Coordinates of C-alpha atoms in Angstrom, one line a residue:
Chain A
M22 CA 103.2 82.4 94.9
T23 CA 106.3 84.2 94.5
W24 CA 106.7 88.0 94.8
P25 CA 107.1 88.7 91.1
E26 CA 103.7 86.7 90.6
M27 CA 101.9 88.8 93.4
Q28 CA 103.4 92.1 92.3
P29 CA 101.2 93.0 89.2
I30 CA 98.1 91.6 91.0
L31 CA 98.6 93.8 93.9
I32 CA 99.4 96.9 91.9
Q33 CA 96.3 96.3 89.8
G34 CA 94.2 95.7 93.0
T35 CA 95.5 98.9 94.6
I36 CA 94.8 101.0 91.5
D37 CA 91.2 99.7 91.4
T38 CA 90.7 100.3 95.1
L39 CA 92.1 103.7 94.9
Y40 CA 89.8 104.4 91.8
M41 CA 86.7 103.2 93.5
V42 CA 87.5 105.0 96.8
G43 CA 88.5 108.2 94.9
W44 CA 85.4 108.5 92.8
S45 CA 83.0 107.5 95.5
T46 CA 84.5 110.1 98.0
L47 CA 83.9 112.8 95.4
V48 CA 80.3 111.7 95.0
T49 CA 79.9 111.3 98.7
V50 CA 81.1 114.9 99.4
L51 CA 78.8 116.2 96.7
G52 CA 75.9 114.3 98.1
G53 CA 76.5 114.1 101.7
L54 CA 77.6 117.7 102.4
P55 CA 74.5 119.4 101.3
L56 CA 72.3 116.7 102.9
G57 CA 74.1 117.2 106.2
V58 CA 73.7 120.9 106.0
L59 CA 69.9 120.5 105.1
L60 CA 69.4 118.4 108.1
V61 CA 70.6 121.2 110.3
L62 CA 68.9 124.0 108.5
T63 CA 65.5 122.3 108.3
D64 CA 65.6 121.2 111.9
R65 CA 63.5 122.9 114.5
G66 CA 64.7 126.5 115.0
G67 CA 66.9 126.3 111.8
L68 CA 66.9 128.8 109.2
L69 CA 64.9 126.7 106.8
A70 CA 62.8 125.0 109.5
N71 CA 60.5 122.4 108.0
K72 CA 59.3 119.5 109.9
T73 CA 58.3 117.3 107.0
V74 CA 61.5 117.9 105.0
N75 CA 63.6 117.3 108.0
K76 CA 61.6 114.0 108.9
A77 CA 61.9 112.8 105.3
L78 CA 65.7 113.5 105.0
G79 CA 66.1 112.1 108.3
A80 CA 64.4 108.8 107.4
V81 CA 66.4 108.6 104.2
V82 CA 69.7 108.9 106.2
N83 CA 68.5 106.4 108.7
V84 CA 67.5 103.7 106.1
G85 CA 70.9 104.1 104.5
R86 CA 72.6 103.9 107.8
S87 CA 71.0 100.8 109.1
L88 CA 71.4 98.6 106.1
P89 CA 74.4 96.4 106.1
F90 CA 76.6 97.4 103.3
I91 CA 76.8 94.0 101.7
V92 CA 73.0 93.9 101.5
L93 CA 72.9 97.5 100.1
V94 CA 75.4 96.4 97.3
V95 CA 73.2 93.5 96.3
A96 CA 70.0 95.3 96.5
L97 CA 71.4 98.1 94.3
I98 CA 72.5 95.8 91.6
P99 CA 69.6 96.6 89.3
F100 CA 69.9 100.4 90.0
T101 CA 73.6 100.2 89.3
R102 CA 73.0 98.3 85.9
L103 CA 70.5 100.9 84.9
L104 CA 72.9 103.7 85.6
I105 CA 76.3 102.3 84.5
G106 CA 75.2 99.6 82.2
T107 CA 76.8 96.9 84.3
S108 CA 77.0 95.8 87.9
I109 CA 80.6 94.4 87.5
G110 CA 83.8 96.3 87.9
P111 CA 85.2 99.3 89.8
T112 CA 83.2 101.9 88.0
A113 CA 79.9 100.1 88.8
A114 CA 81.1 99.8 92.3
V115 CA 81.2 103.6 92.7
V116 CA 77.4 103.7 92.7
P117 CA 76.7 101.5 95.8
L118 CA 79.9 102.8 97.6
S119 CA 78.6 106.4 97.3
I120 CA 75.1 105.6 98.2
G121 CA 76.3 103.6 101.2
A122 CA 78.6 106.4 102.2
I123 CA 76.5 109.5 101.7
P124 CA 74.2 108.9 104.7
F125 CA 77.2 108.1 106.9
F126 CA 79.1 111.4 105.9
A127 CA 75.8 113.4 105.9
R128 CA 75.5 112.4 109.8
L129 CA 79.0 113.4 110.4
V130 CA 78.5 116.8 108.5
E131 CA 75.3 117.4 110.4
T132 CA 77.1 116.9 113.8
A133 CA 79.9 119.2 112.7
V134 CA 77.7 121.9 111.5
R135 CA 75.4 121.7 114.6
E136 CA 78.5 122.4 116.6
V137 CA 78.9 125.9 115.4
D138 CA 77.9 128.6 117.7
H139 CA 74.4 129.8 116.9
G140 CA 75.7 133.4 117.9
L141 CA 77.8 133.2 114.6
V142 CA 74.5 132.7 112.7
E143 CA 72.8 135.5 114.5
A144 CA 75.8 137.8 113.7
V145 CA 75.7 137.0 110.0
L146 CA 71.8 137.6 110.0
S147 CA 72.2 140.9 111.7
M148 CA 74.6 142.1 109.1
G149 CA 71.9 141.4 106.5
G150 CA 73.1 138.0 105.3
G151 CA 70.8 135.4 103.9
T152 CA 70.8 131.7 104.3
G153 CA 73.5 131.2 101.7
T154 CA 75.7 133.7 103.4
V155 CA 75.3 131.9 106.7
V156 CA 76.2 128.5 105.2
F157 CA 79.2 129.6 103.1
K158 CA 80.7 132.3 105.3
A159 CA 79.8 131.0 108.7
L160 CA 78.7 127.4 109.1
L161 CA 81.2 125.6 106.6
P162 CA 84.3 127.6 107.3
Q163 CA 83.7 127.3 111.2
A164 CA 83.1 123.6 110.8
L165 CA 85.7 123.0 108.5
P166 CA 88.2 121.1 110.8
S167 CA 85.4 118.8 112.0
L168 CA 84.2 118.3 108.4
V169 CA 87.8 117.2 107.3
A170 CA 88.0 114.8 110.3
G171 CA 84.8 113.4 109.2
L172 CA 85.9 113.1 105.7
T173 CA 88.8 111.2 106.9
T174 CA 86.7 108.6 108.8
T175 CA 84.4 108.5 105.5
V176 CA 87.4 107.7 103.2
I177 CA 88.5 104.9 105.5
T178 CA 85.0 103.5 105.8
L179 CA 85.0 103.6 101.9
V180 CA 88.2 101.6 101.7
S181 CA 86.5 98.9 103.8
Y182 CA 83.3 99.1 101.9
S183 CA 85.3 98.8 98.6
A184 CA 86.7 95.4 99.9
M185 CA 83.1 94.2 100.6
A186 CA 82.1 95.3 97.1
G187 CA 84.9 93.2 95.8
A188 CA 83.0 90.1 97.0
V189 CA 80.3 90.8 94.6
G190 CA 82.0 91.7 91.5
A191 CA 83.9 94.9 91.9
E192 CA 87.8 94.8 91.3
G193 CA 90.2 96.0 93.9
L194 CA 92.2 94.6 96.7
G195 CA 89.1 93.0 98.3
S196 CA 88.4 91.0 95.3
K197 CA 92.0 90.0 95.0
A198 CA 92.1 88.9 98.7
I199 CA 89.1 86.7 98.2
T200 CA 90.3 85.1 94.9
Y201 CA 93.8 84.4 96.1
G202 CA 93.8 84.5 99.8
Y203 CA 90.5 82.9 100.4
Q204 CA 89.9 80.6 97.6
R205 CA 93.6 79.6 97.0
F206 CA 94.9 79.6 100.4
E207 CA 97.8 81.8 99.5
T208 CA 98.8 83.1 103.1
G209 CA 101.7 85.1 101.6
F210 CA 99.4 87.0 99.3
M211 CA 96.8 87.6 102.0
I212 CA 99.5 89.1 104.4
A213 CA 100.7 91.3 101.4
T214 CA 97.1 92.6 100.9
V215 CA 96.6 93.3 104.7
V216 CA 99.8 95.3 104.6
V217 CA 98.8 97.3 101.5
L218 CA 95.4 98.1 103.1
L219 CA 96.8 99.1 106.2
A220 CA 99.3 101.4 104.5
I221 CA 96.4 103.1 102.6
V222 CA 94.4 103.7 105.8
T223 CA 97.3 104.9 107.7
V224 CA 98.4 107.3 104.9
V225 CA 94.7 108.7 104.7
Q226 CA 94.4 109.1 108.5
L227 CA 97.7 110.9 108.9
L228 CA 96.9 113.2 106.0
G229 CA 93.5 113.9 107.5
D230 CA 94.9 114.5 110.9
G231 CA 97.6 116.8 109.4
V232 CA 95.0 119.0 107.7
V233 CA 92.8 119.0 110.8
R234 CA 95.8 120.3 112.8
L235 CA 96.7 122.9 110.2
L236 CA 93.2 124.2 110.2
S237 CA 92.5 124.3 113.9
R238 CA 96.0 125.9 114.8
R239 CA 94.6 129.3 114.3
E240 CA 91.8 128.5 116.6
R241 CA 94.1 127.3 119.4
T242 CA 96.5 130.2 119.6
A243 CA 94.5 131.5 122.5
S244 CA 96.3 133.9 124.9
Chain B
M4 CA 80.5 171.6 134.4
P5 CA 77.9 173.9 132.8
G6 CA 80.3 174.0 129.8
A7 CA 80.2 170.2 129.6
A8 CA 76.5 170.1 129.8
T9 CA 76.0 172.4 126.9
A10 CA 78.6 170.6 124.9
R11 CA 76.4 167.6 125.1
R12 CA 73.8 167.2 122.5
A13 CA 70.7 169.1 123.2
L14 CA 68.8 166.0 123.8
D15 CA 66.2 167.4 126.1
S16 CA 64.7 169.0 123.2
D17 CA 62.5 166.7 121.1
G18 CA 64.8 164.5 119.2
H19 CA 63.6 162.8 116.1
P20 CA 62.8 159.3 117.1
V21 CA 65.2 156.7 115.3
I22 CA 63.8 153.7 116.9
T23 CA 60.1 153.4 117.8
T24 CA 58.4 150.1 118.8
T25 CA 54.7 150.2 119.3
G26 CA 52.7 147.5 121.2
L27 CA 55.6 145.1 120.7
T28 CA 54.6 141.7 121.9
K29 CA 56.5 138.4 121.6
V30 CA 55.1 135.1 122.7
Y31 CA 57.0 131.9 122.7
R32 CA 55.2 128.6 122.5
S33 CA 57.1 125.9 124.3
R34 CA 55.6 122.4 124.8
G35 CA 52.0 123.8 124.3
R36 CA 52.6 126.5 126.8
D37 CA 52.7 130.2 126.0
V38 CA 55.4 132.3 127.5
T39 CA 55.0 136.1 127.0
A40 CA 58.4 137.6 126.7
L41 CA 57.4 141.0 125.5
D42 CA 53.9 142.3 126.6
G43 CA 53.1 145.5 124.6
V44 CA 56.4 147.4 124.7
D45 CA 56.4 150.9 123.5
L46 CA 59.9 152.4 123.1
H47 CA 61.1 155.7 121.8
V48 CA 64.8 156.1 121.1
R49 CA 65.8 159.5 119.8
E50 CA 68.4 160.3 117.3
G51 CA 71.8 160.6 118.8
E52 CA 71.2 159.3 122.1
I53 CA 72.4 156.4 124.0
F54 CA 69.3 154.5 125.5
G55 CA 69.8 151.8 128.0
V56 CA 67.3 149.1 128.7
V57 CA 67.8 147.5 132.1
G58 CA 66.2 144.6 133.9
R59 CA 66.9 141.3 135.6
S60 CA 67.4 138.2 133.3
G61 CA 64.1 137.0 132.0
A62 CA 62.7 140.5 132.0
G63 CA 62.5 140.4 128.2
K64 CA 65.5 142.8 127.3
S65 CA 67.1 140.2 125.0
S66 CA 63.9 139.6 123.0
L67 CA 63.4 143.3 122.9
I68 CA 66.7 144.1 121.2
R69 CA 66.3 141.0 118.8
C70 CA 62.9 142.3 117.8
V71 CA 64.3 145.7 116.9
N72 CA 66.3 144.1 113.9
L73 CA 63.8 141.3 113.6
L74 CA 66.2 138.4 114.5
E75 CA 63.1 137.5 116.5
R76 CA 59.7 138.0 114.8
P77 CA 57.5 139.9 117.2
T78 CA 54.0 138.2 117.5
S79 CA 52.4 141.6 117.3
G80 CA 53.2 145.3 117.3
T81 CA 55.5 147.4 115.0
V82 CA 59.2 148.3 114.9
V83 CA 60.1 151.4 113.0
V84 CA 63.9 152.0 112.6
D85 CA 65.0 155.3 110.9
G86 CA 61.4 155.8 109.4
Q87 CA 61.3 152.3 108.0
D88 CA 58.6 150.0 109.3
L89 CA 60.7 146.7 109.6
T90 CA 57.7 144.7 110.6
A91 CA 56.0 145.5 107.3
L92 CA 59.2 144.3 105.5
A93 CA 59.3 141.0 107.2
G94 CA 56.8 139.2 105.1
R95 CA 55.0 136.1 106.3
G96 CA 57.7 133.3 106.3
P97 CA 60.4 132.8 108.8
R98 CA 63.1 133.9 106.1
A99 CA 64.2 137.5 105.7
G100 CA 63.5 138.9 102.4
A101 CA 65.9 141.2 100.4
A102 CA 64.3 144.4 101.8
L103 CA 64.7 143.3 105.5
R104 CA 68.1 142.2 104.8
R105 CA 69.1 145.5 103.4
A106 CA 67.5 147.3 106.4
R107 CA 69.4 145.0 108.8
S108 CA 72.8 145.9 107.0
R109 CA 72.1 149.5 108.2
I110 CA 71.7 148.4 111.8
G111 CA 74.9 147.4 113.6
M112 CA 74.8 144.9 116.4
V113 CA 77.3 143.8 119.0
F114 CA 76.9 140.8 121.2
Q115 CA 77.9 139.7 124.8
H116 CA 80.1 136.9 123.4
F117 CA 81.5 138.8 120.5
N118 CA 80.5 136.2 117.9
L119 CA 83.5 136.6 115.9
L120 CA 84.4 133.9 113.2
S121 CA 87.4 132.0 114.5
S122 CA 88.0 131.0 110.9
R123 CA 88.8 134.5 109.8
T124 CA 91.4 137.1 110.8
V125 CA 90.4 140.3 112.5
Q126 CA 90.4 142.1 109.4
G127 CA 88.4 139.2 107.6
N128 CA 85.7 139.6 110.4
V129 CA 85.3 143.3 109.7
E130 CA 85.1 142.7 106.0
L131 CA 82.3 140.1 106.2
P132 CA 79.4 142.7 106.3
L133 CA 81.1 144.5 103.5
E134 CA 81.2 141.2 101.5
I135 CA 77.5 140.8 102.1
L136 CA 77.0 144.4 101.0
G137 CA 79.0 143.5 97.7
V138 CA 81.7 145.9 98.3
P139 CA 84.6 145.1 96.0
G140 CA 87.9 143.6 97.5
R141 CA 90.2 146.5 97.6
E142 CA 87.7 148.9 99.0
R143 CA 86.6 146.3 101.6
A144 CA 90.2 146.0 102.8
R145 CA 90.6 149.8 103.0
K146 CA 87.3 150.2 104.8
A147 CA 88.2 147.4 107.3
R148 CA 91.6 149.0 108.0
E149 CA 89.9 152.3 108.7
L150 CA 87.4 150.8 111.0
L151 CA 90.2 148.9 113.0
G152 CA 92.0 152.2 113.3
L153 CA 88.8 153.8 114.7
V154 CA 88.6 151.3 117.5
G155 CA 92.2 151.4 118.1
L156 CA 93.2 147.9 116.7
A157 CA 95.1 149.0 113.5
D158 CA 98.0 146.7 114.5
H159 CA 95.9 143.7 114.8
A160 CA 94.4 143.4 111.3
R161 CA 96.2 140.1 110.7
A162 CA 95.8 138.5 114.0
W163 CA 93.1 135.8 114.7
P164 CA 90.4 136.4 117.1
A165 CA 91.9 133.7 119.4
Q166 CA 94.9 135.8 119.9
L167 CA 93.0 138.7 121.3
S168 CA 91.8 139.6 124.8
G169 CA 88.1 140.0 125.5
G170 CA 88.2 143.8 125.3
Q171 CA 89.9 143.6 121.9
K172 CA 87.5 141.1 120.6
Q173 CA 84.6 143.4 121.5
R174 CA 86.4 146.3 119.8
V175 CA 86.6 144.1 116.5
G176 CA 82.9 143.3 117.1
I177 CA 82.1 147.1 117.2
A178 CA 84.3 147.7 114.0
R179 CA 82.4 145.0 112.3
A180 CA 79.0 146.5 113.5
L181 CA 80.0 149.8 111.9
A182 CA 81.0 148.5 108.5
G183 CA 77.5 149.0 106.9
D184 CA 77.7 152.8 108.0
P185 CA 74.7 152.2 110.4
K186 CA 72.6 155.0 112.0
V187 CA 71.7 152.8 114.9
L188 CA 73.8 150.4 116.9
L189 CA 72.3 147.7 119.0
S190 CA 74.4 146.4 121.8
D191 CA 73.2 143.1 123.6
E192 CA 75.1 143.0 126.9
A193 CA 78.2 144.1 125.1
T194 CA 80.3 144.4 128.3
S195 CA 78.8 141.8 130.5
A196 CA 81.6 139.3 129.6
L197 CA 84.3 141.9 130.4
D198 CA 86.1 142.8 133.5
P199 CA 85.4 146.4 135.0
E200 CA 88.4 148.1 133.5
T201 CA 87.8 146.6 130.1
T202 CA 84.2 147.5 130.4
R203 CA 85.1 151.1 131.1
S204 CA 87.2 151.3 127.9
V205 CA 84.6 149.7 125.7
L206 CA 82.0 152.1 127.2
D207 CA 84.2 155.0 126.5
L208 CA 84.6 153.7 122.8
L209 CA 80.8 153.6 122.5
R210 CA 80.4 157.1 123.9
D211 CA 83.0 158.4 121.5
L212 CA 81.4 156.7 118.6
N213 CA 78.0 158.1 119.6
R214 CA 79.5 161.7 119.7
Q215 CA 81.8 161.6 116.7
L216 CA 79.4 159.6 114.3
G217 CA 76.1 160.8 115.8
L218 CA 75.3 157.1 116.2
T219 CA 72.2 156.2 118.1
I220 CA 72.8 153.3 120.5
L221 CA 70.3 151.1 122.0
L222 CA 71.9 148.9 124.6
I223 CA 70.5 146.3 127.0
T224 CA 72.5 145.6 130.2
H225 CA 71.9 144.2 133.8
E226 CA 74.6 146.6 135.0
M227 CA 73.3 149.8 136.4
D228 CA 76.8 151.2 136.1
V229 CA 76.7 151.1 132.3
V230 CA 73.5 153.2 132.4
K231 CA 75.1 155.5 134.8
S232 CA 78.2 156.0 132.8
I233 CA 77.0 156.5 129.2
C234 CA 73.2 156.5 128.8
D235 CA 71.2 159.6 128.1
S236 CA 67.9 157.8 128.6
A237 CA 66.9 154.5 130.1
A238 CA 64.0 152.2 130.5
L239 CA 63.5 149.6 133.2
M240 CA 61.8 146.3 132.2
R241 CA 60.0 143.7 134.3
D242 CA 58.0 140.7 133.1
G243 CA 58.1 141.7 129.5
K244 CA 56.8 145.3 130.2
V245 CA 58.5 148.7 130.3
V246 CA 58.0 149.8 133.8
E247 CA 59.5 153.2 133.5
S248 CA 61.3 155.2 130.9
G249 CA 62.7 158.4 130.2
T250 CA 65.8 160.7 130.3
L251 CA 68.2 160.1 133.1
S252 CA 67.7 163.7 134.5
G253 CA 64.0 163.4 134.1
L254 CA 63.9 160.1 136.0
L255 CA 66.0 161.5 138.8
A256 CA 63.7 164.4 139.1
T257 CA 60.7 161.9 139.3
P258 CA 59.6 161.2 142.9
G259 CA 59.4 157.5 143.5
S260 CA 61.3 156.5 140.4
E261 CA 62.7 153.1 140.7
L262 CA 65.3 153.6 138.2
A263 CA 66.5 156.7 140.0
R264 CA 66.7 154.8 143.3
E265 CA 68.5 151.9 141.6
L266 CA 71.0 154.3 139.8
F267 CA 71.6 156.0 143.1
P268 CA 71.0 153.9 146.1
L269 CA 70.8 155.6 149.5
G270 CA 71.7 154.1 152.7
G271 CA 70.7 155.3 156.1
P272 CA 68.2 153.8 158.5
P273 CA 64.4 153.8 157.9
P274 CA 62.4 156.6 159.5
E275 CA 61.2 156.1 163.0
G276 CA 59.9 158.0 166.0
D277 CA 58.9 161.7 165.8
H278 CA 61.2 162.5 162.9
T279 CA 60.7 163.1 159.3
V280 CA 63.2 161.4 156.9
V281 CA 63.2 162.7 153.3
D282 CA 65.4 161.8 150.3
V283 CA 66.6 164.8 148.5
T284 CA 67.9 164.8 144.9
F285 CA 70.0 167.6 143.7
H286 CA 70.7 168.1 140.1
G287 CA 71.9 170.8 137.8
D288 CA 72.8 174.2 139.5
S289 CA 71.4 173.1 142.9
A290 CA 74.0 170.5 143.2
A291 CA 76.4 173.4 143.8
R292 CA 74.4 175.6 146.2
P293 CA 74.6 175.3 150.1
L294 CA 70.9 174.6 150.4
I295 CA 71.0 172.4 153.5
S296 CA 72.7 175.0 155.6
Q297 CA 70.2 177.7 154.2
L298 CA 67.5 175.5 155.3
S299 CA 68.9 175.0 158.8
R300 CA 69.4 178.7 159.2
T301 CA 66.1 180.0 157.8
Y302 CA 63.8 177.8 159.8
D303 CA 66.3 177.1 162.8
I304 CA 66.1 173.4 162.7
D305 CA 68.7 170.8 163.2
V306 CA 69.2 168.6 160.1
S307 CA 70.9 165.4 160.4
I308 CA 72.4 163.8 157.3
L309 CA 71.8 160.0 157.3
G310 CA 73.3 159.1 153.9
A311 CA 74.5 160.9 151.0
A312 CA 76.2 160.4 147.6
M313 CA 77.3 162.4 144.6
D314 CA 77.9 161.2 141.3
T315 CA 78.0 162.1 137.5
I316 CA 75.1 160.7 135.6
A317 CA 74.9 161.3 132.0
G318 CA 77.6 163.9 132.3
R319 CA 75.8 165.9 134.9
Q320 CA 76.6 166.3 138.5
V321 CA 73.9 164.7 140.7
G322 CA 73.6 164.4 144.4
R323 CA 71.3 162.4 146.6
M324 CA 70.9 162.9 150.3
R325 CA 68.8 161.3 153.0
I326 CA 68.2 163.8 155.8
E327 CA 66.3 163.8 159.0
L328 CA 64.1 166.7 160.2
P329 CA 62.8 167.1 163.8
G330 CA 59.0 166.7 164.2
R331 CA 56.4 164.9 162.2
F332 CA 55.9 165.5 158.5
E333 CA 53.0 167.9 159.2
D334 CA 55.5 170.0 161.1
N335 CA 57.8 170.1 158.2
V336 CA 55.7 171.0 155.3
V337 CA 57.3 174.5 155.1
P338 CA 60.9 173.6 155.1
I339 CA 60.1 170.8 152.5
G340 CA 58.3 173.3 150.4
F341 CA 61.6 175.5 150.7
L342 CA 63.7 172.8 149.2
R343 CA 61.2 172.0 146.4
E344 CA 60.9 175.6 145.6
R345 CA 64.7 175.7 145.0
G346 CA 64.4 172.9 142.3
L347 CA 65.1 169.8 144.3
T348 CA 63.3 166.6 144.2
V349 CA 62.1 165.8 147.7
E350 CA 60.5 162.3 148.5
L351 CA 59.4 161.2 152.0
A352 CA 61.5 158.1 152.7
G353 CA 59.7 155.0 152.9
S354 CA 56.5 156.7 152.3
T355 CA 55.7 156.1 148.6
E356 CA 54.3 152.7 147.7
A357 CA 57.1 151.9 145.4
A358 CA 59.7 152.5 148.1
G359 CA 57.8 150.4 150.5
T360 CA 57.5 147.4 148.3
T361 CA 61.1 147.2 147.0
G362 CA 63.3 147.8 149.9
S363 CA 62.2 148.6 153.4
A364 CA 59.1 146.4 153.8
E365 CA 60.9 143.3 152.9
S366 CA 63.8 144.1 155.2
V367 CA 61.5 145.3 158.1
K368 CA 59.5 142.0 158.1
P369 CA 61.9 139.6 159.4
V370 CA 62.7 141.9 162.4
E371 CA 58.9 142.0 163.3
F372 CA 59.0 138.3 163.0
V373 CA 62.0 138.0 165.4
E374 CA 60.3 140.3 167.8
K375 CA 57.0 138.3 167.8
T376 CA 58.8 135.1 168.3
V377 CA 60.7 136.5 171.3
E378 CA 57.5 137.8 173.0
E379 CA 56.0 134.3 172.4
A380 CA 58.9 132.7 174.1
R381 CA 58.4 134.9 177.2

């Protein structure tokens, strides 16, 4: 394969990968953030302490976390078809990607929120704040650097998940790598795919680290 | 000093109670076992006073102050703050309803570890309670600046908490606690994480606020110095119970008061032989009169001073002295009566049960033990 032959395929693959990762990141945050916060709030001693709910949420997260992603994708095909109308293509891939990443991100959110000093919760309560105030004015802002770091990890995981989804009908760099690199023995194309994926992951990591550094600077200007 | 004493609020009259707890009990259940943190605590904090609760760690101080604004739900008993029964507002579930939240916003609280949000500037931290109260933005900023001025941090509004020293952080904590115009301030070991000098300045600030704003302060501490320097009244807690409580001057005038002894420790050897050793407490006018020399002249006896200290407690001059009179107690009834008549508190050193159990008995025992073993060795 020559470079002019590879170029449009690589570009299309990258666009599809970014499309899948982008949308599934959005859905993951919308689903995982509340789930992670609820895991902390419903835990023993939490503001919404509720053993049953906590156990149930924990179980859902654990099931999601313990299934290998490739199995999850296949298992979700009927659900995806129901939701999107098809199980093929990048839009359809957003469904299993999000469902796979939500429990992962929720655990990271849980850890980040749990690290917030309980004294701050107490302080907000003593001012007359309710649970919502505690979450939005104390827990989330205080955990923000850790949350962003967790999001970075999640996005990178999504990039790798999207390649696996490529094996079963989603488009993107993963599917291109399988079609050209694996089935047609195009070593040159394989190398090009690796380079592009590496570049995407590096950019995401650097961006995430930069934001974390910016956010935690104010906390480190200690005397 | 009499001028200063009258300038102080007339607290010895019956102040209107601002915080009243009745039969407050808190039982924690951990791993099937019940731990009683509060065991029927009755507390009366009067309007405009600084009330200190002292006790060792584990005595229940922390649970007590958290029960006052219901951060901890009491197992039984009631809490009334400024005429409002908070325990009745609490409802049944663990979540605070709107009425309780509104009541809490009128009770300021400061914490040992400041509990400032590192994600907000100093001004942002002071604005937080105002946001909860729904105060509009511009008004919030104005009020926050005013409060920061009050605690002497007007120049630090834009700083981050991490850039401040411990004392400055606590000042921000105090400014934040005052944002809801509270009548009552709860202080949970507010100076325990600070060095002595900073402690001094934070205590001075609290006393100024108490005087300027008529703020009633309930503080818990394990440092007797805090009580000595700013409190009007105090309570001693042990094993979840209030063992003693009252105004400092009242406690000092109470024979056998443990708090008085802790506030004002007296050295000197324990009584022995044919002497009578008494602890004398002077307060008010008597502190200035030459009573010991009068005693000596009137009854023609030699008085030895074994230990003595003068201090200012709750803004008053107080002296305590351990003196030795020749002869047994029976021989000294008249001179002791003379001192009592002149308004001094006189206690026979080591005679009261309380005195025996806390200090001397424990320190005497090892000596006896040593003597016995020596005899046995012979």
